[in-house]
PDB file of C-alpha atoms in Angstrom:
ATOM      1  CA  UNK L   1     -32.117 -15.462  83.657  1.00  0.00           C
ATOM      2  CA  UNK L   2     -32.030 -18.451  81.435  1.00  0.00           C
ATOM      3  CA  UNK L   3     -30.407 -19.434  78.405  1.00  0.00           C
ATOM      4  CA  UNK L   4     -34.026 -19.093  76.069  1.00  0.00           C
ATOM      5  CA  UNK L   5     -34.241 -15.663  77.750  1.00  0.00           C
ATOM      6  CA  UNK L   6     -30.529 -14.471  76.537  1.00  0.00           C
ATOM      7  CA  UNK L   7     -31.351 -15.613  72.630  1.00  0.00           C
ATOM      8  CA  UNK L   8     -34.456 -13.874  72.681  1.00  0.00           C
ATOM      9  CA  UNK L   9     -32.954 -10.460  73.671  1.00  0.00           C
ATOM     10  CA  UNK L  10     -30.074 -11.240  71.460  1.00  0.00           C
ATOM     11  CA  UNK L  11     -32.210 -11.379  68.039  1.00  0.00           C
ATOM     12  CA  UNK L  12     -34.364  -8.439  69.089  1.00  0.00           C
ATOM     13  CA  UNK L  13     -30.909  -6.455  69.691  1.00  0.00           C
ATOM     14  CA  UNK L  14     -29.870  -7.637  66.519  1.00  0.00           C
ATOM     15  CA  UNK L  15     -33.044  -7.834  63.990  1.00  0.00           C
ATOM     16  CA  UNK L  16     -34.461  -4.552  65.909  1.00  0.00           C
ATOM     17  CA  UNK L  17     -38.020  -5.473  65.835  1.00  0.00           C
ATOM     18  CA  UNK L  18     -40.242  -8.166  67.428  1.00  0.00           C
ATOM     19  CA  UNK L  19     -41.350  -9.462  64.400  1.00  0.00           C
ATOM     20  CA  UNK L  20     -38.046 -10.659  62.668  1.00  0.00           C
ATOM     21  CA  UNK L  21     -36.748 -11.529  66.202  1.00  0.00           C
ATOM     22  CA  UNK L  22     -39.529 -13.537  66.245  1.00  0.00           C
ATOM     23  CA  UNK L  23     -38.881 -15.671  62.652  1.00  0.00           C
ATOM     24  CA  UNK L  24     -35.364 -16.168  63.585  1.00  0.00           C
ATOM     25  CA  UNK L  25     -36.487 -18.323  66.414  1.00  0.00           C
ATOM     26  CA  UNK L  26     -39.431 -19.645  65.412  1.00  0.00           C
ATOM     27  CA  UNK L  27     -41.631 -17.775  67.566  1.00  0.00           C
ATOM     28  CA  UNK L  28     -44.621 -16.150  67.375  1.00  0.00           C
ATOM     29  CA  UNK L  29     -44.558 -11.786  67.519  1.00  0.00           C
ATOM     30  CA  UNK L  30     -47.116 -11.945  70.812  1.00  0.00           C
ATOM     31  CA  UNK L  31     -44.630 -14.267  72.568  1.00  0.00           C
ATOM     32  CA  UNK L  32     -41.055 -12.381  71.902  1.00  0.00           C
ATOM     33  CA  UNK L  33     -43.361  -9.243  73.166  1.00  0.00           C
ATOM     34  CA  UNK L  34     -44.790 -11.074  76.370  1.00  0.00           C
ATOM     35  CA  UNK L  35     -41.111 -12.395  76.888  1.00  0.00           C
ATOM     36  CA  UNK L  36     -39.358  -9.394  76.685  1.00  0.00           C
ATOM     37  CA  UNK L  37     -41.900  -7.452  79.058  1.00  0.00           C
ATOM     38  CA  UNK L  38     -41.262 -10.911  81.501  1.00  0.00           C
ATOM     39  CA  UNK L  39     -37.830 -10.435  81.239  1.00  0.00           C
ATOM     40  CA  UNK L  40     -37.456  -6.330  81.753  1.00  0.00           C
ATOM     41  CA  UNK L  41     -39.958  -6.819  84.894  1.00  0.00           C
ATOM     42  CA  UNK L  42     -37.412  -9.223  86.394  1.00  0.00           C
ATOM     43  CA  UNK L  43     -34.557  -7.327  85.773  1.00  0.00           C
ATOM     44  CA  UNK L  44     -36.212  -4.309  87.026  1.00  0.00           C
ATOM     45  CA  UNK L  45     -34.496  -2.643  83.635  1.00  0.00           C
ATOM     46  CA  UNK L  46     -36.032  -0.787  80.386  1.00  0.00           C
ATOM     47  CA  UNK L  47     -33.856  -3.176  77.845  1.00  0.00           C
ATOM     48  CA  UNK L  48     -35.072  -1.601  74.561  1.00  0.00           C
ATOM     49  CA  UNK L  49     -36.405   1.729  73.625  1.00  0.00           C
ATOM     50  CA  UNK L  50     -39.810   1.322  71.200  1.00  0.00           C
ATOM     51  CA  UNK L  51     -39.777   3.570  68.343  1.00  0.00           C
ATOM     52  CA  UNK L  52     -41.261   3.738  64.856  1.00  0.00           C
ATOM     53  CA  UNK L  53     -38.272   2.493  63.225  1.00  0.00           C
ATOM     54  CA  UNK L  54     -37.834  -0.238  66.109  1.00  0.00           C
ATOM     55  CA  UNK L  55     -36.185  -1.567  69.015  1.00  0.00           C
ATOM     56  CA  UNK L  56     -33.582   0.328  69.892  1.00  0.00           C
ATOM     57  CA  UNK L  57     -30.875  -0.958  72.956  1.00  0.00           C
ATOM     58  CA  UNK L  58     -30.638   1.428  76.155  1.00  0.00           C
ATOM     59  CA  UNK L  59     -27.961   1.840  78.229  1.00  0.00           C
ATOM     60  CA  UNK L  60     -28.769  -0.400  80.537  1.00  0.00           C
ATOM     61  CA  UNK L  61     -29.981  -2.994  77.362  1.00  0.00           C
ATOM     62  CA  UNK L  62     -25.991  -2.381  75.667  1.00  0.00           C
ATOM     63  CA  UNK L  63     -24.766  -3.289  79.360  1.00  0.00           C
ATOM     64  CA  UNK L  64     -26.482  -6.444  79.186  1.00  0.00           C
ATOM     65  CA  UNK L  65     -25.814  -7.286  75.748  1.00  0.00           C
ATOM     66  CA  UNK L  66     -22.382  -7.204  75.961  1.00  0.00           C
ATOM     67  CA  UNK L  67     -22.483  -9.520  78.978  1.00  0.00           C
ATOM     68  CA  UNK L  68     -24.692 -11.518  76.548  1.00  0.00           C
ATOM     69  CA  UNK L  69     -22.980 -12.021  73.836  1.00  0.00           C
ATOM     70  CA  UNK L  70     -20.101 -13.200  75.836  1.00  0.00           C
ATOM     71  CA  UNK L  71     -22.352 -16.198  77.683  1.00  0.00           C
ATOM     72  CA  UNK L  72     -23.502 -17.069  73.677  1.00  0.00           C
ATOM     73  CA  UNK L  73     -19.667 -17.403  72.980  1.00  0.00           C
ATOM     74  CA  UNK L  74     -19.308 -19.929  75.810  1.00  0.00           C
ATOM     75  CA  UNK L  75     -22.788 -21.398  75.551  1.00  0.00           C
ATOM     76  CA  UNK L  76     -22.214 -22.260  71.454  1.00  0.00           C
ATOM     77  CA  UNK L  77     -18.628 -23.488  72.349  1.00  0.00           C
ATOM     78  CA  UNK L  78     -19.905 -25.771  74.785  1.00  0.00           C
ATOM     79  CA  UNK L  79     -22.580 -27.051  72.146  1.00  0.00           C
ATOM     80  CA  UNK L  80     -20.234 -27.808  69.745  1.00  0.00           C
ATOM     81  CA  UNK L  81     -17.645 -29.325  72.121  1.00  0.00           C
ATOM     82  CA  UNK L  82     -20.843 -31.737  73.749  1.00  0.00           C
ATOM     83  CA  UNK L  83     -21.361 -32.787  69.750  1.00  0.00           C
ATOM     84  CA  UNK L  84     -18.219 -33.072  68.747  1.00  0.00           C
ATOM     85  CA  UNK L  85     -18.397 -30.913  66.103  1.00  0.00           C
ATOM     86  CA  UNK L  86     -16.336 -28.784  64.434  1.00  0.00           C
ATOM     87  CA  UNK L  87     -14.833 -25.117  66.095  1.00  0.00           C
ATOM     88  CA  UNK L  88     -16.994 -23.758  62.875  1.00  0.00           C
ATOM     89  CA  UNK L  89     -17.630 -19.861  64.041  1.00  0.00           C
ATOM     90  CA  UNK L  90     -21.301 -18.620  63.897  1.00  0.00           C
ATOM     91  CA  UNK L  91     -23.588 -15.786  65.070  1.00  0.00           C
ATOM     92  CA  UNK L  92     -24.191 -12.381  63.878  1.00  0.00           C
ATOM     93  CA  UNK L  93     -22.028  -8.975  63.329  1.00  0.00           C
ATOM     94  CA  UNK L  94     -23.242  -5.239  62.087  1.00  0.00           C
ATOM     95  CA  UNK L  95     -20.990  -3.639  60.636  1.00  0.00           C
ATOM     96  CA  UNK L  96     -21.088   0.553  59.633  1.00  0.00           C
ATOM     97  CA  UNK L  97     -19.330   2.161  57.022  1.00  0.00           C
ATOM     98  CA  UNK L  98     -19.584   4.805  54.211  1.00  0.00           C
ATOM     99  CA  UNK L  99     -21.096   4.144  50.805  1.00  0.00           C
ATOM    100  CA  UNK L 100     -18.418   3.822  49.082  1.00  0.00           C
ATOM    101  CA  UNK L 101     -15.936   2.364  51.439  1.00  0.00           C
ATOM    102  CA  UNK L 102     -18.583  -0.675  51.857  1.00  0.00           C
ATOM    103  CA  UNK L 103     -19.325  -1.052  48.075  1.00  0.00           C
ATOM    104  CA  UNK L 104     -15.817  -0.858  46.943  1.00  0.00           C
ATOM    105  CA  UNK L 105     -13.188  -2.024  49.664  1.00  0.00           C
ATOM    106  CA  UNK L 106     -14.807  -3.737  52.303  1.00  0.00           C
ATOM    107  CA  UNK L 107     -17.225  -5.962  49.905  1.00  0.00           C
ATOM    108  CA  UNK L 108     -14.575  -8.282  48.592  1.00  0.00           C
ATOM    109  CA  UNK L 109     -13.534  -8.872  51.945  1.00  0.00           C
ATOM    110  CA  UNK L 110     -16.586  -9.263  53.365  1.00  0.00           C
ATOM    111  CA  UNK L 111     -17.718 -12.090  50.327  1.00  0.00           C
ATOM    112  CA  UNK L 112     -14.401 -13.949  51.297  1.00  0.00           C
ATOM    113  CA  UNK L 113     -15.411 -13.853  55.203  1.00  0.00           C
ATOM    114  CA  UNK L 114     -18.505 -15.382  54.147  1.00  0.00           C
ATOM    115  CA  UNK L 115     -16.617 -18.776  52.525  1.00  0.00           C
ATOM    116  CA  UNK L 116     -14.325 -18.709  55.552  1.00  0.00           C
ATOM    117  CA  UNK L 117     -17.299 -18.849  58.099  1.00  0.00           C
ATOM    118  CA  UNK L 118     -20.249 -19.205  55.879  1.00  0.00           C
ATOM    119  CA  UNK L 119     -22.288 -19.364  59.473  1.00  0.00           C
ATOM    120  CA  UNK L 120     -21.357 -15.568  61.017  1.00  0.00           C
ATOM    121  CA  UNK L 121     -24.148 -13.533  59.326  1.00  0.00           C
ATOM    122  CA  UNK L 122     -22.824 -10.256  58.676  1.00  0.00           C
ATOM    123  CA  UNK L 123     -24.799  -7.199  58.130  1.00  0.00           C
ATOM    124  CA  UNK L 124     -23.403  -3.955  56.562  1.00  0.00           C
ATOM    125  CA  UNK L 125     -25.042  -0.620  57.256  1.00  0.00           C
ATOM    126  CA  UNK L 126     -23.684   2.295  54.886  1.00  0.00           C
ATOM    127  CA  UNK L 127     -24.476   5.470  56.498  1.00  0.00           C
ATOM    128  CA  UNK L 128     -22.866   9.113  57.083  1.00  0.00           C
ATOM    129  CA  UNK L 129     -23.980   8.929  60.531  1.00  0.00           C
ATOM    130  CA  UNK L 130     -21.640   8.093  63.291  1.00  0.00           C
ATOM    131  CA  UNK L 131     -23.041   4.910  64.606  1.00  0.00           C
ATOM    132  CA  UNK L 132     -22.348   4.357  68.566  1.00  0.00           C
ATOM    133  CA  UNK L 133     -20.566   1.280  69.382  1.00  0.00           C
ATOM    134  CA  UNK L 134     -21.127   1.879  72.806  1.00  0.00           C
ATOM    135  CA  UNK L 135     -25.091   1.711  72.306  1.00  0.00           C
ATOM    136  CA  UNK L 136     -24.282  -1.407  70.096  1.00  0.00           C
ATOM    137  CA  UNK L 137     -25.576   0.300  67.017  1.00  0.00           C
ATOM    138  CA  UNK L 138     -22.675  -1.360  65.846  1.00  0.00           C
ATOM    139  CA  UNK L 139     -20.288  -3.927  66.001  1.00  0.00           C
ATOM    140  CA  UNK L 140     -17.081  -2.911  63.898  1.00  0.00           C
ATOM    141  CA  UNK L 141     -17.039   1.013  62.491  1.00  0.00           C
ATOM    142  CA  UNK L 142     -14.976   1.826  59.834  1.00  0.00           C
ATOM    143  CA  UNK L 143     -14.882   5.604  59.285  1.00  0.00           C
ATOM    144  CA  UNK L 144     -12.275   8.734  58.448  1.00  0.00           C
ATOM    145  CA  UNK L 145     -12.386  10.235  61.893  1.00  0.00           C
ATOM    146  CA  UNK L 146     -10.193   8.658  64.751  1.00  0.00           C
ATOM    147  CA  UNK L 147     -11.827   7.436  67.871  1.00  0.00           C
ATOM    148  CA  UNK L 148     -12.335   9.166  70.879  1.00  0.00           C
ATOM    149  CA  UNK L 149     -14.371   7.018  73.300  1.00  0.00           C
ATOM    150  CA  UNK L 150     -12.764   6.345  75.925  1.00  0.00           C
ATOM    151  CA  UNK L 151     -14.501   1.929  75.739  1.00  0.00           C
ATOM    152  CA  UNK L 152     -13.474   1.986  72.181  1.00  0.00           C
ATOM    153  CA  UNK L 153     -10.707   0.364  70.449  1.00  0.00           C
ATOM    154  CA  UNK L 154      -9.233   1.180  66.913  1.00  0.00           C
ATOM    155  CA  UNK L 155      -6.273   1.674  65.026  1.00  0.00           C
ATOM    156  CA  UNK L 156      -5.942   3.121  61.783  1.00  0.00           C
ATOM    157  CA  UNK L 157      -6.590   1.038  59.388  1.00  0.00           C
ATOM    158  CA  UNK L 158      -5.622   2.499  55.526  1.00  0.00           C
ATOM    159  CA  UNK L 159      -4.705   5.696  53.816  1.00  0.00           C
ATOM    160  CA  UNK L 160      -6.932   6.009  50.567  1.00  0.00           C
ATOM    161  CA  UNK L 161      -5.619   8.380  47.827  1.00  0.00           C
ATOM    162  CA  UNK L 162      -7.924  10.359  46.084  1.00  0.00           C
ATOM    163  CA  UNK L 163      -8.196  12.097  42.388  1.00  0.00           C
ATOM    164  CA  UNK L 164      -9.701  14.674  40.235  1.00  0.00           C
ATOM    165  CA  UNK L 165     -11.709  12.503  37.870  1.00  0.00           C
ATOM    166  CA  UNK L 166     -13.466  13.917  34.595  1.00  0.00           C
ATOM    167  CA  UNK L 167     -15.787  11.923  31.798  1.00  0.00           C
ATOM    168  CA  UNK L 168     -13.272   9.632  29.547  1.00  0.00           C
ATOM    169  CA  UNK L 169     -12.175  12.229  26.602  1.00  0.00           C
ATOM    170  CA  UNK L 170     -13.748  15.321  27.580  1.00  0.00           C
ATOM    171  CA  UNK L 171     -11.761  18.363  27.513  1.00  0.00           C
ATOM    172  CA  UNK L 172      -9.282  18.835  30.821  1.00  0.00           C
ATOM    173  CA  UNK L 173      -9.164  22.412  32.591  1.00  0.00           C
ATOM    174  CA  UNK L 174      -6.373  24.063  33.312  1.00  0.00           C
ATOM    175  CA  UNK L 175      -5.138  24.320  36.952  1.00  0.00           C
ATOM    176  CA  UNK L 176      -5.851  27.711  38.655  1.00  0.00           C
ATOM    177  CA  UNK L 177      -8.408  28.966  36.079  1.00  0.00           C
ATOM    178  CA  UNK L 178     -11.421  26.179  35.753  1.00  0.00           C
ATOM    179  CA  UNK L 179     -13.391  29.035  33.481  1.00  0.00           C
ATOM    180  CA  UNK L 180     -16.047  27.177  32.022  1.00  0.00           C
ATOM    181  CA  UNK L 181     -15.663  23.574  33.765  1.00  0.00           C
ATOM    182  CA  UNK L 182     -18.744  21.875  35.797  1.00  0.00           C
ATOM    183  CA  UNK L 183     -18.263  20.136  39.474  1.00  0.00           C
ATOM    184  CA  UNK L 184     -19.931  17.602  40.958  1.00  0.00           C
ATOM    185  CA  UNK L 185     -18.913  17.634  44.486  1.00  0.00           C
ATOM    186  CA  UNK L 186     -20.313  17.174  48.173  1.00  0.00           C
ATOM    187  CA  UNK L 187     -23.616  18.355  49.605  1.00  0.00           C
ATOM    188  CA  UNK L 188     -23.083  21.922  51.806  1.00  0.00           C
ATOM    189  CA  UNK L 189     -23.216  19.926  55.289  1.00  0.00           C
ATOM    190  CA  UNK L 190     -19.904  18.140  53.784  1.00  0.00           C
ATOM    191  CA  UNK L 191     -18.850  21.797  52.919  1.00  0.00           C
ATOM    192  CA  UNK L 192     -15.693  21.263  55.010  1.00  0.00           C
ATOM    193  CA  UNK L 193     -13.978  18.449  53.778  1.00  0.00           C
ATOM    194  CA  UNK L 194     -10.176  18.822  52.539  1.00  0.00           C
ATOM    195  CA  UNK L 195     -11.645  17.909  48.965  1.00  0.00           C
ATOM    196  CA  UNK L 196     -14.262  20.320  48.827  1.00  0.00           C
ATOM    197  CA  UNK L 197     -11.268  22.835  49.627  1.00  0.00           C
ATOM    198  CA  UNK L 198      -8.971  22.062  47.254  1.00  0.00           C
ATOM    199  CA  UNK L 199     -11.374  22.109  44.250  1.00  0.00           C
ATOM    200  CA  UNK L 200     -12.160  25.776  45.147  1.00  0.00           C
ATOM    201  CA  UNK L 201      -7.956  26.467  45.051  1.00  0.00           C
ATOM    202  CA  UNK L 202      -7.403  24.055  41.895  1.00  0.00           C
ATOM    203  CA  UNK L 203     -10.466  25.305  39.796  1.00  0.00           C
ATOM    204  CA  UNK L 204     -11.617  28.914  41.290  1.00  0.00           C
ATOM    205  CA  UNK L 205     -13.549  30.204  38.425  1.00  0.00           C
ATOM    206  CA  UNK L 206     -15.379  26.817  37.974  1.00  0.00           C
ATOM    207  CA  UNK L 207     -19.017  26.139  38.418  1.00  0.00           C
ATOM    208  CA  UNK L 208     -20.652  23.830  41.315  1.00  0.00           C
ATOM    209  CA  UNK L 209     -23.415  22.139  39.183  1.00  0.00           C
ATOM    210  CA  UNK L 210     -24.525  19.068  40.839  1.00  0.00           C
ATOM    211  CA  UNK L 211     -23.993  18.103  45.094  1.00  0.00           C
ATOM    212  CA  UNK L 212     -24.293  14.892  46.953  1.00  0.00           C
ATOM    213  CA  UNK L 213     -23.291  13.350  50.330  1.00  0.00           C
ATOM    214  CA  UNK L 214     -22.536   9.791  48.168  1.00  0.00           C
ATOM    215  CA  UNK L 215     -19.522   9.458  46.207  1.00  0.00           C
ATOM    216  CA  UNK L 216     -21.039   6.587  43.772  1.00  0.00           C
ATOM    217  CA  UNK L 217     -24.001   8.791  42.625  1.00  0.00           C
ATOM    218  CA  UNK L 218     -21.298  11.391  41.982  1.00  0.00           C
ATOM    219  CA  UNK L 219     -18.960   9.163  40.252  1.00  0.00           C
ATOM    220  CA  UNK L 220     -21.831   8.070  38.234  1.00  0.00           C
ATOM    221  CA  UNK L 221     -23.019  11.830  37.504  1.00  0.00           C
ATOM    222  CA  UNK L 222     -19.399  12.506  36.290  1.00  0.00           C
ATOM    223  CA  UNK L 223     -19.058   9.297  34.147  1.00  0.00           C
ATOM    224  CA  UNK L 224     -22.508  10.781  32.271  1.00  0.00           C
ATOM    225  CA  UNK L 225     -20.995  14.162  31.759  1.00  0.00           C
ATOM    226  CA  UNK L 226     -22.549  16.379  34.073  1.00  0.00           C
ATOM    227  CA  UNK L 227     -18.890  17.729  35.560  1.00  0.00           C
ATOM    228  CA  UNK L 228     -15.242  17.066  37.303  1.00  0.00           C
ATOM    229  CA  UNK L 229     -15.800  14.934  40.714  1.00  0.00           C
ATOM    230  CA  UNK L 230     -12.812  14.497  43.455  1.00  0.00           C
ATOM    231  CA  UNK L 231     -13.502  10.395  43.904  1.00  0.00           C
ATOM    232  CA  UNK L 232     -11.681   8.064  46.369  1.00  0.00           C
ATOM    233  CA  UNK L 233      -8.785   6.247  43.944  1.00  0.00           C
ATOM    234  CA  UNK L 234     -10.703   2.865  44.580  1.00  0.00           C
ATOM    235  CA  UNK L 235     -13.525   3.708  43.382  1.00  0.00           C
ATOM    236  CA  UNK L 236     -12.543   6.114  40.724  1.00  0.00           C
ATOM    237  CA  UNK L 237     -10.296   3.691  38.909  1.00  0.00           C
ATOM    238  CA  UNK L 238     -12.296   0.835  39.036  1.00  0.00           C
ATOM    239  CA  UNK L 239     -14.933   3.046  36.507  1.00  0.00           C
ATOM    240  CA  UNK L 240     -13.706   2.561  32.917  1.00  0.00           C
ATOM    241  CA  UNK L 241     -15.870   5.460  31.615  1.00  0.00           C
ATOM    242  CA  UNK L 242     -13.943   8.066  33.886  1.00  0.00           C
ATOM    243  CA  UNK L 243     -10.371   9.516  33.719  1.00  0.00           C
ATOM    244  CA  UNK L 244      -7.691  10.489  36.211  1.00  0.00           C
ATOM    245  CA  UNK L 245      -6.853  14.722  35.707  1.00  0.00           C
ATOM    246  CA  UNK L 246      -3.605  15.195  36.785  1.00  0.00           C
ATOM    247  CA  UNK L 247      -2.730  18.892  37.997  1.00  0.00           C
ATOM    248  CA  UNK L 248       0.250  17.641  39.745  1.00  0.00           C
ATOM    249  CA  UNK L 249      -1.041  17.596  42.878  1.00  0.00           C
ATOM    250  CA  UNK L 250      -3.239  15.585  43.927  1.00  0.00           C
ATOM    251  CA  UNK L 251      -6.529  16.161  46.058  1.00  0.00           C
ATOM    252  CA  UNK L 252      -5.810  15.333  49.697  1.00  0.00           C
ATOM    253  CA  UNK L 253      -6.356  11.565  50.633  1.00  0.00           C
ATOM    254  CA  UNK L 254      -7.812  10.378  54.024  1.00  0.00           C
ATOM    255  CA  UNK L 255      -6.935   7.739  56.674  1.00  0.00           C
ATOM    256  CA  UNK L 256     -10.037   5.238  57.387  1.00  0.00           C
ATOM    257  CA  UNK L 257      -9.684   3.781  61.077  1.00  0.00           C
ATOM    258  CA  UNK L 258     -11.768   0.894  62.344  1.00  0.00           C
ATOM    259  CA  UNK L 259     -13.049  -0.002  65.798  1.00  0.00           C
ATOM    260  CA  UNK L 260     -14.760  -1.588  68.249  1.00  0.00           C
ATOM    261  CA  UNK L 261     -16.270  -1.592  71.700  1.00  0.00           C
ATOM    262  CA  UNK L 262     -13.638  -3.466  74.532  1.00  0.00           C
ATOM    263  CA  UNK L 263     -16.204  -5.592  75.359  1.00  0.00           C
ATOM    264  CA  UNK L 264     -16.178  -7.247  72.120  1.00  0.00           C
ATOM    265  CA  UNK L 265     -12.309  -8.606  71.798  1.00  0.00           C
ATOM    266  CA  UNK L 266     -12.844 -11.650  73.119  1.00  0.00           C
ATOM    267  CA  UNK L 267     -15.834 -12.440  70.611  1.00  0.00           C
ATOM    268  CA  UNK L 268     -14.291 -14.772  68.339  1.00  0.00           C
ATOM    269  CA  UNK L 269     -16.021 -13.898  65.021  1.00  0.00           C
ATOM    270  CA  UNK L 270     -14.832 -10.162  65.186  1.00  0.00           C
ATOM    271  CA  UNK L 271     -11.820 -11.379  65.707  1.00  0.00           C
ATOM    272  CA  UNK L 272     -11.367 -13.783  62.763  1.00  0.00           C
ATOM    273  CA  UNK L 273     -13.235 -10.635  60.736  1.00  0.00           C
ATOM    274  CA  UNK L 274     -10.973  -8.068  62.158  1.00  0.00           C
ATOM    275  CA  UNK L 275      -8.225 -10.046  61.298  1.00  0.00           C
ATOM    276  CA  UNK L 276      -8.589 -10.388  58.337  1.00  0.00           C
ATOM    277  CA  UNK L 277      -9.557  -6.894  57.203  1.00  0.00           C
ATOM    278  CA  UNK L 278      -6.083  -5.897  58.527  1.00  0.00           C
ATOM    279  CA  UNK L 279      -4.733  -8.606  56.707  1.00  0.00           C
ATOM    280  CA  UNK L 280      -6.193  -7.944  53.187  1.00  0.00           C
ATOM    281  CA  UNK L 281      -6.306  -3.821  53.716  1.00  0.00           C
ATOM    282  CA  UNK L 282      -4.153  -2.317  56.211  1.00  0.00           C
ATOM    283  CA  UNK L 283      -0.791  -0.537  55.057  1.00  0.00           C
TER     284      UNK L 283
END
């Protein structure tokens, strides 16, 4: 396998389709596809699944990418090394958290990364799902539940505190009634979260007006009036048209943990990334 054939299956794994693969190399669409069918025949492997929504790494492709991205490590030290240039970090990471989390906590971060190393492209996918590191949906996952896989590593990374939040100067309820107060609070498939609990203790008589799986659109419906919304502190105090209810006790708070896949510790730009996400938010 040759260099030209690694960066070719890199940016497909990474841009997950032929045709921005293609622009990030300066190929044509035709060639990446005749490539990538010359490289699975000599490998004897099925590298990428073909879907609707794209290319989409097998097992056997994550195997290899892995491998790959360490060779790219060496190959681009060795470049820079050969020009004497400078240790400058560059490449590509994807990176999966929730809405909020991303908008709110990781973005400032992220936008001092990118003066650090403004080479390292970094992509940030806010979804509910659990992306798989191990199928290299991902690079670095931040998300509330710990880790189980067995290739993964993590640690947890924060503790956010959360809070009852209500439109600035509207009337509070009282704790334990709720008689005549509105709720904006998670969709039924998030039915089971501690918050989600705790409003049906704190407010039992009050009504569920408004549900959704995204904390912004409910912070949002809250600051416009339509009803009470149990918000992650970070966001909720950064909105000056909200206000804090205290009951005096507050909703439950959860821990956010990150990780990776092992393969990936020894890739240089996670590392300075990683590093500094502990550095600016882990307590």
């Amino acid at each position: 396998m040759e260099w030209s054939d690694l960066k070719l299956f890199l940016a497909i794994a990474r841009f997950g389709t032929l045709g921005a693969a293609a622009r990030s190399l300066g190929l044509t669409q035709p060639t990446m596809g005749r490539r990538l069918r010359a490289l699975e025949a000599v490998l004897g492997q099925t590298l990428f699944q073909r879907t609707a929504d794209g290319f989409v790494l097998t097992d056997e492709g994550a195997s290899v990418l892995a491998s790959a991205e360490r060779i790219e490590e060496e190959a681009l030290a060795m470049e820079r090394t050969l020009a004497g240039g400078s240790r400058q970090l560059d490449g590509f990471l994807r990176l999966s958290s929730s809405d909020w989390f991303g908008a709110h906590v990781l973005s400032p971060v992220l936008a001092e990364f990118s003066l650090a190393y403004p080479k390292v492209v970094v992509e940030l996918l806010t979804d509910s799902r659990h992306l798989s590191l191990s199928r290299r949906e991902a690079d670095l996952v931040f998300r509330i539940a710990p880790f189980t896989e067995t290739e993964v590593i993590s640690r947890k990374l924060i503790h956010i505190e959360y809070g009852l939040y209500i439109s600035r100067g509207a009337p509070h309820p009282q704790a334990g009634d709720g008689t005549g107060a509105r709720l904006v609070t998670m969709d039924e498939a998030f039915g089971g979260m501690p918050d989600v609990g705790w409003l049906k203790r704190m407010l039992p008589q009050a009504e569920i007006v408004m549900r959704s799986n995204n904390r912004d659109v409910q912070a949002t419906l809250c600051a416009n009036g339509a009803g009470l919304a149990v918000l992650p502190r970070p966001l909720g105090d950064s909105l000056a048209a909200i206000e804090l209810v205290d009951f005096g006790e507050a909703p439950p708070g959860r821990d956010t943990w990150v990780g990776y896949h092992r393969d990936m510790k020894r890739l240089s730009r996670l590392r300075a990334l990683l590093d500094l996400v502990i550095e600016r938010l882990a307590h």
